[in-house]
Coordinates of C-alpha atoms in Angstrom, one line a residue:
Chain S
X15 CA 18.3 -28.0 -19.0
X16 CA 15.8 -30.0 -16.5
X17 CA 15.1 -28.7 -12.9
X18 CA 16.9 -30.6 -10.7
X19 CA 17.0 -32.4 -7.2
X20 CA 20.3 -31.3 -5.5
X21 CA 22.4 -31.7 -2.7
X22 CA 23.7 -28.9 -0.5
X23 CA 27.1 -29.4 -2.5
X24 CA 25.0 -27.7 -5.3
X25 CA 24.5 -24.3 -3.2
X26 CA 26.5 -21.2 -2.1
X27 CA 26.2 -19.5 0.8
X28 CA 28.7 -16.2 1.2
X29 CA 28.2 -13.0 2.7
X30 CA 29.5 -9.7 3.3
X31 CA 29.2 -6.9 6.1
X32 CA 26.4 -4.1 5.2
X33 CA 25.5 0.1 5.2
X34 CA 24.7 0.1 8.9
X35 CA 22.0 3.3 7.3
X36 CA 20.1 0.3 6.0
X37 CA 18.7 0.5 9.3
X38 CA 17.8 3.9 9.0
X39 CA 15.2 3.2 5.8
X40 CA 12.0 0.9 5.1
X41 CA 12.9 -2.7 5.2
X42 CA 12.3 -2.6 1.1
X43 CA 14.8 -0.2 1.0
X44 CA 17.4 -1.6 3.4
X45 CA 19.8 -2.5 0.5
X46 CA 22.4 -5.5 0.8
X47 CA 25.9 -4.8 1.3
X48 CA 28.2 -4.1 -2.3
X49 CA 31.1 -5.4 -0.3
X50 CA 32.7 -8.2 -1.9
X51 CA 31.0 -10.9 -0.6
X52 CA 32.9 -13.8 1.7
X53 CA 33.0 -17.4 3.1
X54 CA 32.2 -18.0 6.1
X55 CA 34.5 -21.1 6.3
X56 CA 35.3 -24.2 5.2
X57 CA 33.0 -27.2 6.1
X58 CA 29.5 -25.3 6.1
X59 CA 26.6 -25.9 6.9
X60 CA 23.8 -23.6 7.2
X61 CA 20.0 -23.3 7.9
X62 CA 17.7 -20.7 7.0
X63 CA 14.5 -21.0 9.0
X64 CA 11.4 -18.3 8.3
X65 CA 8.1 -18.0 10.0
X66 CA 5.3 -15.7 9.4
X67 CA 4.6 -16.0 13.1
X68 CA 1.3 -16.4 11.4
X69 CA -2.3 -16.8 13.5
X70 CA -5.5 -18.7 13.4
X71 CA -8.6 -15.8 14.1
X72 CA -11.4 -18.2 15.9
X73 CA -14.5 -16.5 17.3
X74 CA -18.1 -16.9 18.1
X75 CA -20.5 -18.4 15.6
X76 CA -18.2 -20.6 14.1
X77 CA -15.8 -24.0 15.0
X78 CA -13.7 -23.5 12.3
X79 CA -11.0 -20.4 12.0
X80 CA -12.4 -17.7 10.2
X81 CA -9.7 -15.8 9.4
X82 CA -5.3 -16.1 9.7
X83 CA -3.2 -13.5 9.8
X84 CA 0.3 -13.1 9.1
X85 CA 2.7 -11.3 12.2
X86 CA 5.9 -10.3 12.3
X87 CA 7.8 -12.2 10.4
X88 CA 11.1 -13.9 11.7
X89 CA 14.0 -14.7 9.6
X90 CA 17.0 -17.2 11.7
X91 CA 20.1 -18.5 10.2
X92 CA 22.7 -20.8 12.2
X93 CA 25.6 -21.1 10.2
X94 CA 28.3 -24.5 11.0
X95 CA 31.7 -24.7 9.8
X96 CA 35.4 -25.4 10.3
X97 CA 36.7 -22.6 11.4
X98 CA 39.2 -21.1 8.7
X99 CA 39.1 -17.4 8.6
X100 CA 37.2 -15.2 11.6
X101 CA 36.3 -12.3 9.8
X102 CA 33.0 -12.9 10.8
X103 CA 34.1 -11.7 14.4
X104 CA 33.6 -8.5 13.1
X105 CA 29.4 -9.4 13.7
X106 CA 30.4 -10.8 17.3
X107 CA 32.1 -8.3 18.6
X108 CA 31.6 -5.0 16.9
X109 CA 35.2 -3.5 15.3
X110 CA 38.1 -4.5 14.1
X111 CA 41.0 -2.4 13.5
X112 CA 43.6 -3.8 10.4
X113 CA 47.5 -4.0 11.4
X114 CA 50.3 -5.8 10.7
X115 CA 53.2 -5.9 8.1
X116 CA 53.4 -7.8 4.4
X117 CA 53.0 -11.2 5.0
X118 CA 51.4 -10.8 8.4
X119 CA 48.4 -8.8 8.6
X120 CA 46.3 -8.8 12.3
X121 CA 43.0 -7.9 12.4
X122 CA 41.7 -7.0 16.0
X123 CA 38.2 -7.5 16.8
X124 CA 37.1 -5.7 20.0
X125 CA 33.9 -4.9 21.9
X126 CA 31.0 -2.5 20.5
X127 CA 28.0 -1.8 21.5
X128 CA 26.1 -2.1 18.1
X129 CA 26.3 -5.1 16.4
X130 CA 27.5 -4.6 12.6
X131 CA 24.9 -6.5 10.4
X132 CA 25.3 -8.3 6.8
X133 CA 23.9 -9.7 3.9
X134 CA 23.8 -13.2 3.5
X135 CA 23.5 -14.9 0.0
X136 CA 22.0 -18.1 0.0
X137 CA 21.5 -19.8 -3.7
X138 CA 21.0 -23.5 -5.2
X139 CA 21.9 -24.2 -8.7
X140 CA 18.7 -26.4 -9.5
X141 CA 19.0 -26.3 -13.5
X142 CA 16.3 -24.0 -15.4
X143 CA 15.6 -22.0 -12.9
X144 CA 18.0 -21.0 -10.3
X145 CA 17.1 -19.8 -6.9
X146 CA 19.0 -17.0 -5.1
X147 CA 17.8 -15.5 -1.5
X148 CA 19.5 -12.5 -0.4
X149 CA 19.1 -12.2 3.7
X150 CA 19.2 -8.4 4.2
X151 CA 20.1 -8.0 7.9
X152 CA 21.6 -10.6 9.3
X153 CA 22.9 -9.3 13.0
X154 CA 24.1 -12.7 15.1
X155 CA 22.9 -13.1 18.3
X156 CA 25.0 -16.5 19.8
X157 CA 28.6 -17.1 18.9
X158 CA 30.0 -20.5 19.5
X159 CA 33.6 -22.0 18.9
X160 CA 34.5 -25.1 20.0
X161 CA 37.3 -27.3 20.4
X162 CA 38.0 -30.8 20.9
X163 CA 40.7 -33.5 20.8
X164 CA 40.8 -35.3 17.4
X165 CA 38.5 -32.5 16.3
X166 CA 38.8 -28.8 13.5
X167 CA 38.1 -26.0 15.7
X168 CA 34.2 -24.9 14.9
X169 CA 32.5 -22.3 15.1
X170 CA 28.4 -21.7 14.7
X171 CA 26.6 -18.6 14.6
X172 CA 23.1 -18.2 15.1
X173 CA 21.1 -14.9 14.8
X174 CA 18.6 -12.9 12.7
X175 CA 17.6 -11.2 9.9
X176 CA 14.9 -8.7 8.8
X177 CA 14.7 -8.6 5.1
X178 CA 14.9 -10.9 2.4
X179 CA 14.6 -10.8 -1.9
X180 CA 14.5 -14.0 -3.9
X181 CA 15.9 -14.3 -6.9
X182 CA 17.1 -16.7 -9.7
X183 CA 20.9 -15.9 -10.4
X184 CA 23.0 -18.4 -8.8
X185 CA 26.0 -17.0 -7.1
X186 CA 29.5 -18.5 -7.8
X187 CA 31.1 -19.8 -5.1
X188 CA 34.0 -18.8 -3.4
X189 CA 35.7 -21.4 -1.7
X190 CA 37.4 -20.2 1.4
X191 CA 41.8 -20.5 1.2
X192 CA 42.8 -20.3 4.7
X193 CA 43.4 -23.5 6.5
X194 CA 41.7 -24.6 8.7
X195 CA 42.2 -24.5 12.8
X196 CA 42.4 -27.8 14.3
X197 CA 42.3 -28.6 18.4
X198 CA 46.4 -29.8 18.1
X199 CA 47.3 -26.5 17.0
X200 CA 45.6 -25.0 20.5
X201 CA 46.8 -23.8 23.5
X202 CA 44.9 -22.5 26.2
X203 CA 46.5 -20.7 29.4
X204 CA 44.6 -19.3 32.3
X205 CA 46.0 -17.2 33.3
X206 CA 48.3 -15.3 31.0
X207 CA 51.2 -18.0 31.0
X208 CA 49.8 -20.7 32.5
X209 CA 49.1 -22.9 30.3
X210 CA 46.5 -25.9 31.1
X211 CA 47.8 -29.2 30.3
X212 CA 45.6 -32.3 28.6
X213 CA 42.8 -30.2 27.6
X214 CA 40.2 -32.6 26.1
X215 CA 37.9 -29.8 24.9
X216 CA 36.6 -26.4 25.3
X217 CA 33.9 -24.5 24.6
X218 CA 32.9 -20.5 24.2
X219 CA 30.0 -19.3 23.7
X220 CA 29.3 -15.0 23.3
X221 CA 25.8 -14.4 23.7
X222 CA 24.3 -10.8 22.5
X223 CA 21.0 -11.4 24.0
X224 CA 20.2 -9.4 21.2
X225 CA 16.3 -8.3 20.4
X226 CA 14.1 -7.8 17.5
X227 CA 12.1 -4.4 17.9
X228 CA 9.5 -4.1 15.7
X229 CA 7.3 -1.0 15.4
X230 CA 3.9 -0.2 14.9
X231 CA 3.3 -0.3 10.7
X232 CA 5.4 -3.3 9.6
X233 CA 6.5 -6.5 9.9
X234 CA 9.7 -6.3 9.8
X235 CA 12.7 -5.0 12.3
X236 CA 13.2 -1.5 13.0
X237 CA 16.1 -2.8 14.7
X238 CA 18.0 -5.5 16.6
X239 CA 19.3 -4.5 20.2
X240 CA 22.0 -5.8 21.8
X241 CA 21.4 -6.3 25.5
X242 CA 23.5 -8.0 28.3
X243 CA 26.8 -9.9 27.0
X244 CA 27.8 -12.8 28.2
X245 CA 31.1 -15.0 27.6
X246 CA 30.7 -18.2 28.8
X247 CA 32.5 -21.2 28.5
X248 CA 32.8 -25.0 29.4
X249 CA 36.4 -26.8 29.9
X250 CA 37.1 -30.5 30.0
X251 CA 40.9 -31.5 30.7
X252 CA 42.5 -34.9 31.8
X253 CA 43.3 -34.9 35.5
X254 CA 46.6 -34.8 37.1
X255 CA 47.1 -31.5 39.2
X256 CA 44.2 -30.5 41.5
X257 CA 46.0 -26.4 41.2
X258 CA 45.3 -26.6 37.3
X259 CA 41.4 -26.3 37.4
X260 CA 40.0 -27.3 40.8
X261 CA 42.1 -24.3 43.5
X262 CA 41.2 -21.7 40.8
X263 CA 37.4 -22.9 41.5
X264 CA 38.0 -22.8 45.1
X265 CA 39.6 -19.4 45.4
X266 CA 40.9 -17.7 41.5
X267 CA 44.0 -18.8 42.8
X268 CA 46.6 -22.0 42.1
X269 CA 47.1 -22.2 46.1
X270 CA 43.8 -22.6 47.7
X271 CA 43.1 -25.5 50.6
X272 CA 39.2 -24.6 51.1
X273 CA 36.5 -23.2 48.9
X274 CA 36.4 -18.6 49.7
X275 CA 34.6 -17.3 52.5
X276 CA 33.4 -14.8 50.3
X277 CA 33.1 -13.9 46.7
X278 CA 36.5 -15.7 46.0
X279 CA 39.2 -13.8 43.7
X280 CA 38.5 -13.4 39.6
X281 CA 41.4 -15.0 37.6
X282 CA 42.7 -11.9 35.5
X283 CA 42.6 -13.6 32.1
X284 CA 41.9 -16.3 30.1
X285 CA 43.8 -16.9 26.5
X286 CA 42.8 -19.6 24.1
X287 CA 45.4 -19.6 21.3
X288 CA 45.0 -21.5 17.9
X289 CA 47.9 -21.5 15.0
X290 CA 47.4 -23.2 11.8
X291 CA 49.8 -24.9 9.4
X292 CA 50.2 -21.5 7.2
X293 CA 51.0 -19.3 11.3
X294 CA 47.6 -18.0 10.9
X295 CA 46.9 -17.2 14.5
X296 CA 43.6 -17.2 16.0
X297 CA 44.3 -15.1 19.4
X298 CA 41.5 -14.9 21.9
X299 CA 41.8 -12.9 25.0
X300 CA 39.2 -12.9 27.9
X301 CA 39.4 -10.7 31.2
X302 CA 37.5 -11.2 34.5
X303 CA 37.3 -15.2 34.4
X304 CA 35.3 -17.1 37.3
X305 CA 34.6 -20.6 37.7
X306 CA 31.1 -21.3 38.8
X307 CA 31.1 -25.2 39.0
X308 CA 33.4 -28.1 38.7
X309 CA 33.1 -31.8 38.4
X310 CA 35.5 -34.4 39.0
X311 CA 33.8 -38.0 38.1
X312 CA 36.1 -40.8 39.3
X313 CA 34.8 -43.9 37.2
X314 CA 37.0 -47.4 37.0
X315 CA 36.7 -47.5 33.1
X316 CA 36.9 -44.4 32.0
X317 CA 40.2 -41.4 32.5
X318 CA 39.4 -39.0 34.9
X319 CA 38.5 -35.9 33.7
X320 CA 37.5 -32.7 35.0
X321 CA 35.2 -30.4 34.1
X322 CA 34.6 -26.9 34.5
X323 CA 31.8 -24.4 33.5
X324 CA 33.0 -20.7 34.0
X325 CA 33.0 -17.5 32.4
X326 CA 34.8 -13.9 31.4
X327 CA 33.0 -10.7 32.3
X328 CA 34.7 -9.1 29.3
X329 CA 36.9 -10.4 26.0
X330 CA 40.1 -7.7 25.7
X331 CA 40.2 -8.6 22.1
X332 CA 40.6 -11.2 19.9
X333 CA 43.2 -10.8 17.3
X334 CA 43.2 -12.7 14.1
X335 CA 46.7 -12.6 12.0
X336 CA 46.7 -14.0 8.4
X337 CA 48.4 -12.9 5.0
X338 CA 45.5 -10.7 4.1
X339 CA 46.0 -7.4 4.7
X340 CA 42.6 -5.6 5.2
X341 CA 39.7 -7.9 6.1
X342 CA 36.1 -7.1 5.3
X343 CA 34.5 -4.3 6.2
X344 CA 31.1 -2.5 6.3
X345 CA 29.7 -1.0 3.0
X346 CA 28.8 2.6 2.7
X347 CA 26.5 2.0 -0.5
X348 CA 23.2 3.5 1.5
X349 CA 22.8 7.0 1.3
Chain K
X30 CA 62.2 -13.7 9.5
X31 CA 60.3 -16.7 8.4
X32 CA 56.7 -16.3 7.9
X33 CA 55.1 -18.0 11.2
X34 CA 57.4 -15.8 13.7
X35 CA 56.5 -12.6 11.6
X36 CA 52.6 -13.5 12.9
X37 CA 53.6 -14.4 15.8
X38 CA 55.2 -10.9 16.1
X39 CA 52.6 -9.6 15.1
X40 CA 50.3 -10.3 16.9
X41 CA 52.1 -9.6 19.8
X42 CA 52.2 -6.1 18.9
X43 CA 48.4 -6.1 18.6
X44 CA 48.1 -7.4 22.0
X45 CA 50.5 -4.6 23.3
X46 CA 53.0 -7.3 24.6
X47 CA 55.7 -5.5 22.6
X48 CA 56.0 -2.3 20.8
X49 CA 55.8 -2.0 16.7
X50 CA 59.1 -0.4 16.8
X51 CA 60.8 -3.0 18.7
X52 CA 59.3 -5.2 16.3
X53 CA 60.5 -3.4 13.2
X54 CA 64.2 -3.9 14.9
X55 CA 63.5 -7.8 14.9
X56 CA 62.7 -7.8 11.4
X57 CA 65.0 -5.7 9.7
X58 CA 67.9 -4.5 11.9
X59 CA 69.5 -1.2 11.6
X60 CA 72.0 -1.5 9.3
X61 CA 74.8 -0.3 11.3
X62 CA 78.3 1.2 9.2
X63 CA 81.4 -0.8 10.3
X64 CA 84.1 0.9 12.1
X65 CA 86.2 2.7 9.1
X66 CA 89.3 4.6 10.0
X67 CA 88.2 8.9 9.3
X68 CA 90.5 11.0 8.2
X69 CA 93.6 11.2 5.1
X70 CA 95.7 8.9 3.8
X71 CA 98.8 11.0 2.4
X72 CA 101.2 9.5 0.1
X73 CA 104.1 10.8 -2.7
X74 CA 105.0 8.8 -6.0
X75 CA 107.8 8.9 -7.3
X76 CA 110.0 11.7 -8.1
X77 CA 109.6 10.8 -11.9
X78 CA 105.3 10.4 -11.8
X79 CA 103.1 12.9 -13.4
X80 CA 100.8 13.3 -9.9
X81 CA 103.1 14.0 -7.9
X82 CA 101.6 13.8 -4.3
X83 CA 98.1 11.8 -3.7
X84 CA 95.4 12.5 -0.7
X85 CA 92.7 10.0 -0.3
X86 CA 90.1 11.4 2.0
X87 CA 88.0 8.9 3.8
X88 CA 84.8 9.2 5.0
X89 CA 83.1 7.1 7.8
X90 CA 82.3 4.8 5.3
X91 CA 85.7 3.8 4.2
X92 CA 84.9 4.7 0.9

């Protein structure tokens, strides 16, 4: 068998969530998750970027560097896809509790503080000589779903990792079975019941602000904090009621006439609500919403739209129901 | 229940919007015994019959 040129249709990418101890031992040590490994999705894409963070040494005596040495090394993924299953919430928001009844399982991803990481398995099937990279510590640090009219609902996660051992054993792939979310199976209400009409698209991104600490004797991560969280979110919907979007940026409310004299009322909650063709439900519930800027274009060829930029101090929970009664979990295979 | 309520139930109990009990009730209702008469039923056969007098007893079932 010849070593061959291939296309990404040729490689794998799964992953499962890890021994949160991993953390706890020497980056050679920090062992990758025995969970049964995972899609991420259907329709993915994904990008491994690595950098030695590496530096030219110039001095006196000489033009030309006399030295480079190698710094702490940094390990990103971003990971695109169609999103079909959202058990990868579980690295977004922290925990997830497993409920639900035969045939309709909810799993209930809330906030934590620590950020559950996992091992990603990258591998290409090139022939002779496979290759196989195991990402040891993957811990995401930006969380976006989209949504958009004639669109699948998508999702991309972008973070890092700390560790990684190559390989040459291909993994078999796993091809994800839950449909896929589309836009036309949305709803999106603001508050709790009232649903926005003609939404053309929508946007959330959770941002960890989460931070590499390295330490003195490695290169690697001692850990990855999680600072500040933030939920934000952009809003496009077709224009026909100035209460729907535009009053709730004057005032919170559906019933304001002027912008508030002061810091203006939050709008309680914000639910974005997706359910597929098999009733998997995709339930997202935000708390604490303000709108920080709107724009209403009025242009002769175009519809008018109108656009709002907000965002939720705090997500309640978001609660994914499917047929599959406990989703993945972290490993306990560090001691 | 067909399969899309039963989510949709369900995850309105994860929510908190109604309670698992009161979704158990929407599910599978209680069975709930029909209205039988309690008590005996006392009859006599025939003068002529080997048993000669008969009590059925009935319980809330009818049965």
């Amino acid at each position: 068998m010849a070593q061959n040129f291939i296309g990404g249709g040729g490689s794998v990418c799964l992953y499962a969530f890890e021994d949160m101890d991993g953390w706890l031992v020497a980056p050679a040590s920090h062992t990758k998750s025995d969970e049964t490994q995972v899609p991420f999705g259907q329709g993915v894409e994904v990008t491994i970027s690595r950098s030695n963070n590496a530096e030219r040494i110039y001095g006196v005596g000489a033009r030309n560097a006399t030295a480079t040495i190698n710094k702490q090394f940094g390990g990103t993924f971003t990971i695109n896809g169609a999103l079909s299953n959202a058990y990868w919430m579980l690295g977004v928001l922290g925990a997830n509790a497993d409920g639900g009844t035969t045939g309709a399982y909810t799993h209930t991803y809330t906030e934590a503080n620590i950020l559950p990481s996992f091992s990603t398995t990258t591998s290409f099937e090139l022939g002779t000589t496979d290759f196989a990279s195991d990402l040891i510590g993957c811990v995401i640090n930006t969380c976006t779903i989209s949504a958009a009219v004639n669109e699948a609902l998508k999702f991309s996660l972008e973070g890092t990792y700390r560790y990684e051992n190559l390989g040459t054993t291909k993994t078999s792939d796993i091809p994800d079975v839950e449909p896929i979310f589309t836009f036309a199976h949305g709803s999106i209400e603001m508050p709790d019941g009232t649903t926005i009409a003609a939404v053309q698209s929508f946007e959330l991104t959770i941002v960890q602000n989460a931070e590499p600490v390295y330490g003195v004797g490695s290169r690697f991560m001692t850990g990855v904090v999680a600072k500040n969280r933030e939920y934000n979110f952009t809003m496009t919907a077709a224009f026909n009621d100035y209460t729907d979007l535009l009053t709730y940026f004057m005032n919170g409310t559906s019933s304001a006439t002027a912008p508030d004299a002061g810091s203006g009322t939050e709008i309680a909650t914000l639910e974005l609500t997706f359910t597929n063709d098999d009733g998997d439900i995709l339930d997202i519930n935000l708390t604490g919403i303000h709108l920080n800027e709107e724009t209403l274009p009025q242009n002769v060829g175009e519809v008018v739209k109108e656009d709002v930029t907000g965002w939720a101090r705090a997500c309640t929970n978001i609660i994914y129901t499917n047929d599959v009664q406990t989703a993945p979990a972290a490993a306990t295979n560090i001691t | 229940m067909d399969k899309k309520r039963l989510k949709l139930l369900m995850t309105k109990v994860a929510k908190g919007e109604i309670t698992r009990e009161a979704a158990d009730r929407l599910i599978k209702p209680k069975k709930v015994a029909q209205n039988k008469p309690v008590g005996e039923i006392k009859g006599e056969d025939k003068k002529d019959s080997k048993i000669r007098k008969k009590t059925i007893k009935l319980n809330n079932t009818g049965g």
